[in-house]
mmCIF file of C-alpha atoms in Angstrom:
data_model
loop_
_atom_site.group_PDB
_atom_site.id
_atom_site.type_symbol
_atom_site.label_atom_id
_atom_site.label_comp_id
_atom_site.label_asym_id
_atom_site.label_seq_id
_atom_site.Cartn_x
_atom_site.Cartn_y
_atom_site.Cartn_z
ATOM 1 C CA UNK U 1 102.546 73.590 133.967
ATOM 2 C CA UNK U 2 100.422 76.286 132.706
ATOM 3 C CA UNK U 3 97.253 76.104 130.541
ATOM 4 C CA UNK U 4 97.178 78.902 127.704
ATOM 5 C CA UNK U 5 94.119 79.817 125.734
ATOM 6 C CA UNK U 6 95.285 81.013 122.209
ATOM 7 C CA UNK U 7 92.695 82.650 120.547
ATOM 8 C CA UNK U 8 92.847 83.198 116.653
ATOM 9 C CA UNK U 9 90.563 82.225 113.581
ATOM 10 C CA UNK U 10 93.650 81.372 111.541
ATOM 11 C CA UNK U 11 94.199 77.476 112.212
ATOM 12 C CA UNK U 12 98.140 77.780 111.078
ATOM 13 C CA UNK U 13 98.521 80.517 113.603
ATOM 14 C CA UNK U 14 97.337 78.110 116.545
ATOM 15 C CA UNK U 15 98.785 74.890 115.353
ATOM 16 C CA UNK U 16 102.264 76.843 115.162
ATOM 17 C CA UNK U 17 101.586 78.628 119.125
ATOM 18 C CA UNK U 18 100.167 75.102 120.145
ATOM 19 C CA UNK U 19 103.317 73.076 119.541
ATOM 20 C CA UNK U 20 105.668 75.945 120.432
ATOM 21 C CA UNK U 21 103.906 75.677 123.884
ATOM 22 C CA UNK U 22 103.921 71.949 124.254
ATOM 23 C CA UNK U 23 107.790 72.308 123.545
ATOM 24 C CA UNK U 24 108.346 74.501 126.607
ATOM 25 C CA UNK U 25 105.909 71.742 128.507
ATOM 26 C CA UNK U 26 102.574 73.957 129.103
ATOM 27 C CA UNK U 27 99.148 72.927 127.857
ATOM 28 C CA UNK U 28 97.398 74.875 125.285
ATOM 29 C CA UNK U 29 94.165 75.304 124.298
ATOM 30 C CA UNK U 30 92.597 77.197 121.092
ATOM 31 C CA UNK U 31 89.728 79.022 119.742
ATOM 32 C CA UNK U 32 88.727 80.032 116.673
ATOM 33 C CA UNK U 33 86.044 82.750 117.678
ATOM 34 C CA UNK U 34 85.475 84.968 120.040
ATOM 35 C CA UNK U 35 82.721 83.553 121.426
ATOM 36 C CA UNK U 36 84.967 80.051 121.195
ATOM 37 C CA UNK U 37 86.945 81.768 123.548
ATOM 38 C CA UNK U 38 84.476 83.322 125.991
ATOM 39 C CA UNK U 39 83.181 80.021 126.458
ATOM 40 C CA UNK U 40 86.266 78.158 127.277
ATOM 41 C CA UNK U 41 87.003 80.806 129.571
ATOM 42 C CA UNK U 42 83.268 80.870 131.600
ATOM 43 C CA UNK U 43 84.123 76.989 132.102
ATOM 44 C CA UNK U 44 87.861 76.205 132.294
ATOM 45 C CA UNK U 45 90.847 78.213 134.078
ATOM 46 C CA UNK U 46 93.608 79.866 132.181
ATOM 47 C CA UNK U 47 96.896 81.108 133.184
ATOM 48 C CA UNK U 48 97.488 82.821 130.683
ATOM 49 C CA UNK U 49 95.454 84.189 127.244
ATOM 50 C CA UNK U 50 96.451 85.703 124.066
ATOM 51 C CA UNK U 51 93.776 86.605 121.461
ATOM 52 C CA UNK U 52 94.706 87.924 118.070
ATOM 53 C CA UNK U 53 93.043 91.572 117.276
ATOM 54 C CA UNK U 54 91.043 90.144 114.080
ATOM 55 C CA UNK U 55 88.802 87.430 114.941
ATOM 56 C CA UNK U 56 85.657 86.412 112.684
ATOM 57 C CA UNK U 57 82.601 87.350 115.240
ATOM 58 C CA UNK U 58 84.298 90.287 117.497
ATOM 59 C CA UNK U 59 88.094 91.668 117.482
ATOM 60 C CA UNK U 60 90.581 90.892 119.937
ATOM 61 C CA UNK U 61 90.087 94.321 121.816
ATOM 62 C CA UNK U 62 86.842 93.484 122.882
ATOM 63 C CA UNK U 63 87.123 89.988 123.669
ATOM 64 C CA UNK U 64 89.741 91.061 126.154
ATOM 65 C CA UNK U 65 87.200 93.297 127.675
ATOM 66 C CA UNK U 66 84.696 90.794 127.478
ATOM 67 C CA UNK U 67 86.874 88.581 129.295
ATOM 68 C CA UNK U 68 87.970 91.106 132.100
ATOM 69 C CA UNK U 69 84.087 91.028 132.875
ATOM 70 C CA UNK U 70 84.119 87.350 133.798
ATOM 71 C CA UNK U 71 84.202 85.955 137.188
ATOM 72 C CA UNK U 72 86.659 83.727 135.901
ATOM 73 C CA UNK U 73 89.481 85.685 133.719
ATOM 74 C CA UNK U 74 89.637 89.046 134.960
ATOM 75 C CA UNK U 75 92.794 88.679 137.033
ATOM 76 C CA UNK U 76 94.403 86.174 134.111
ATOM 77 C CA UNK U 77 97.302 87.955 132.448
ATOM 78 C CA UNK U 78 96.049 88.860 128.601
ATOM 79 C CA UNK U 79 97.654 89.634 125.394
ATOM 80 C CA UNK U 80 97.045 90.934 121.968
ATOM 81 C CA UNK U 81 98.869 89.303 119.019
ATOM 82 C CA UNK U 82 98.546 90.814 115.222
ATOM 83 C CA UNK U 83 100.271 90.385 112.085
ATOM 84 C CA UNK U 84 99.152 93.268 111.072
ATOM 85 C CA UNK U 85 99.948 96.757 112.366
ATOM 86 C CA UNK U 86 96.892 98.243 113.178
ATOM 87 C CA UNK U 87 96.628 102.121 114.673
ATOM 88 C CA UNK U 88 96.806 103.112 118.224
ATOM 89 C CA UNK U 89 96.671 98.989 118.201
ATOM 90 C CA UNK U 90 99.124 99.148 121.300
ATOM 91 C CA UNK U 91 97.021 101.831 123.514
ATOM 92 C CA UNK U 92 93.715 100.022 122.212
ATOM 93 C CA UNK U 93 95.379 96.482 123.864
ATOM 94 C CA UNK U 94 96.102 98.178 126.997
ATOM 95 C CA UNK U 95 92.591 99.715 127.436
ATOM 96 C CA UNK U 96 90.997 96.707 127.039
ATOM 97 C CA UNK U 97 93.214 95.273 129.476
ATOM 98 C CA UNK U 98 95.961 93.694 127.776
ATOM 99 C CA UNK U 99 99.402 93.452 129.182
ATOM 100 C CA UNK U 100 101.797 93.965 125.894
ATOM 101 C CA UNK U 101 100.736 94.083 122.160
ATOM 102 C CA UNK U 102 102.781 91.414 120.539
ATOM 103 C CA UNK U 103 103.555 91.067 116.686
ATOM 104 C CA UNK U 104 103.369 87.575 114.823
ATOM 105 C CA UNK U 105 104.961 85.831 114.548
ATOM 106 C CA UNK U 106 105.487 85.175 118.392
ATOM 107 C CA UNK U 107 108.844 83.989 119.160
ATOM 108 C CA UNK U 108 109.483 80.754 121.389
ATOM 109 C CA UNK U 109 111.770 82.494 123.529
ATOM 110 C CA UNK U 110 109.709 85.544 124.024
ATOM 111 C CA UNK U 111 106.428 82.931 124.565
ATOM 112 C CA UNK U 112 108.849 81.370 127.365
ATOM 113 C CA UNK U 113 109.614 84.675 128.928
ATOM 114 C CA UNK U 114 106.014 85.618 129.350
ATOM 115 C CA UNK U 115 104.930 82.302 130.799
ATOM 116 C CA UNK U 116 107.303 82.298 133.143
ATOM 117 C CA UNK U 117 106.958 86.173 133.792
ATOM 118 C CA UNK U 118 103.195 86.010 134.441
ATOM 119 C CA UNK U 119 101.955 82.322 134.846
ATOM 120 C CA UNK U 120 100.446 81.355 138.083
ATOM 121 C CA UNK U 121 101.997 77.517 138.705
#
């Protein structure tokens, strides 16, 4: 089973990812900040985190690069998701360390294909 942080300050966003990955039997785990997120991830492991580009405090771009600075996240895969298209949003992810910019809404079967692709069970 892996445990995914979902990051995202839109609370229908993260119920939706949330019960998608309890249906395919993994363990999620949300924020609704940035900083939310960088302290779940200075305290708990992840397998695997997606973060969606606009977030309240910082955007998604830098939380990922916040997070590739921590002891405990910088080898967990990472991933933007946005709604919106947003320019050079897909060489932006990659810089900051992301491993595919994915549009909302997320698709259970693609969700499925990257936990099994890049979780660490």
């Amino acid at each position: 089973m892996a445990r995914i942080l979902f990051v995202d300050d839109d609370t229908v966003s993260l119920e939706t990812l949330s019960r998608a990955t309890e249906i395919l039997g993994h363990e999620p785990v949300t924020a609704l900040s940035g900083d939310q997120a960088l302290l779940l991830a200075n305290s708990q492991s992840f397998n695997l985190i997606f973060s969606d580009i606009q977030l309240q405090d910082i955007d998604g771009f830098q939380l990922l690069q916040r997070l590739r600075e921590t002891d405990n996240c910088n080898s967990v895969p990472k991933f933007i998701l946005s709604a919106s298209p947003v320019i050079d949003a897909v060489e932006r992810s990659l810089a900051a360390g992301a491993k595919a910019y994915l549009s909302k809404p997320l698709r259970l079967d693609t969700l499925e294909e990257l936990i099994e692709e890049y979780s660490k069970t």
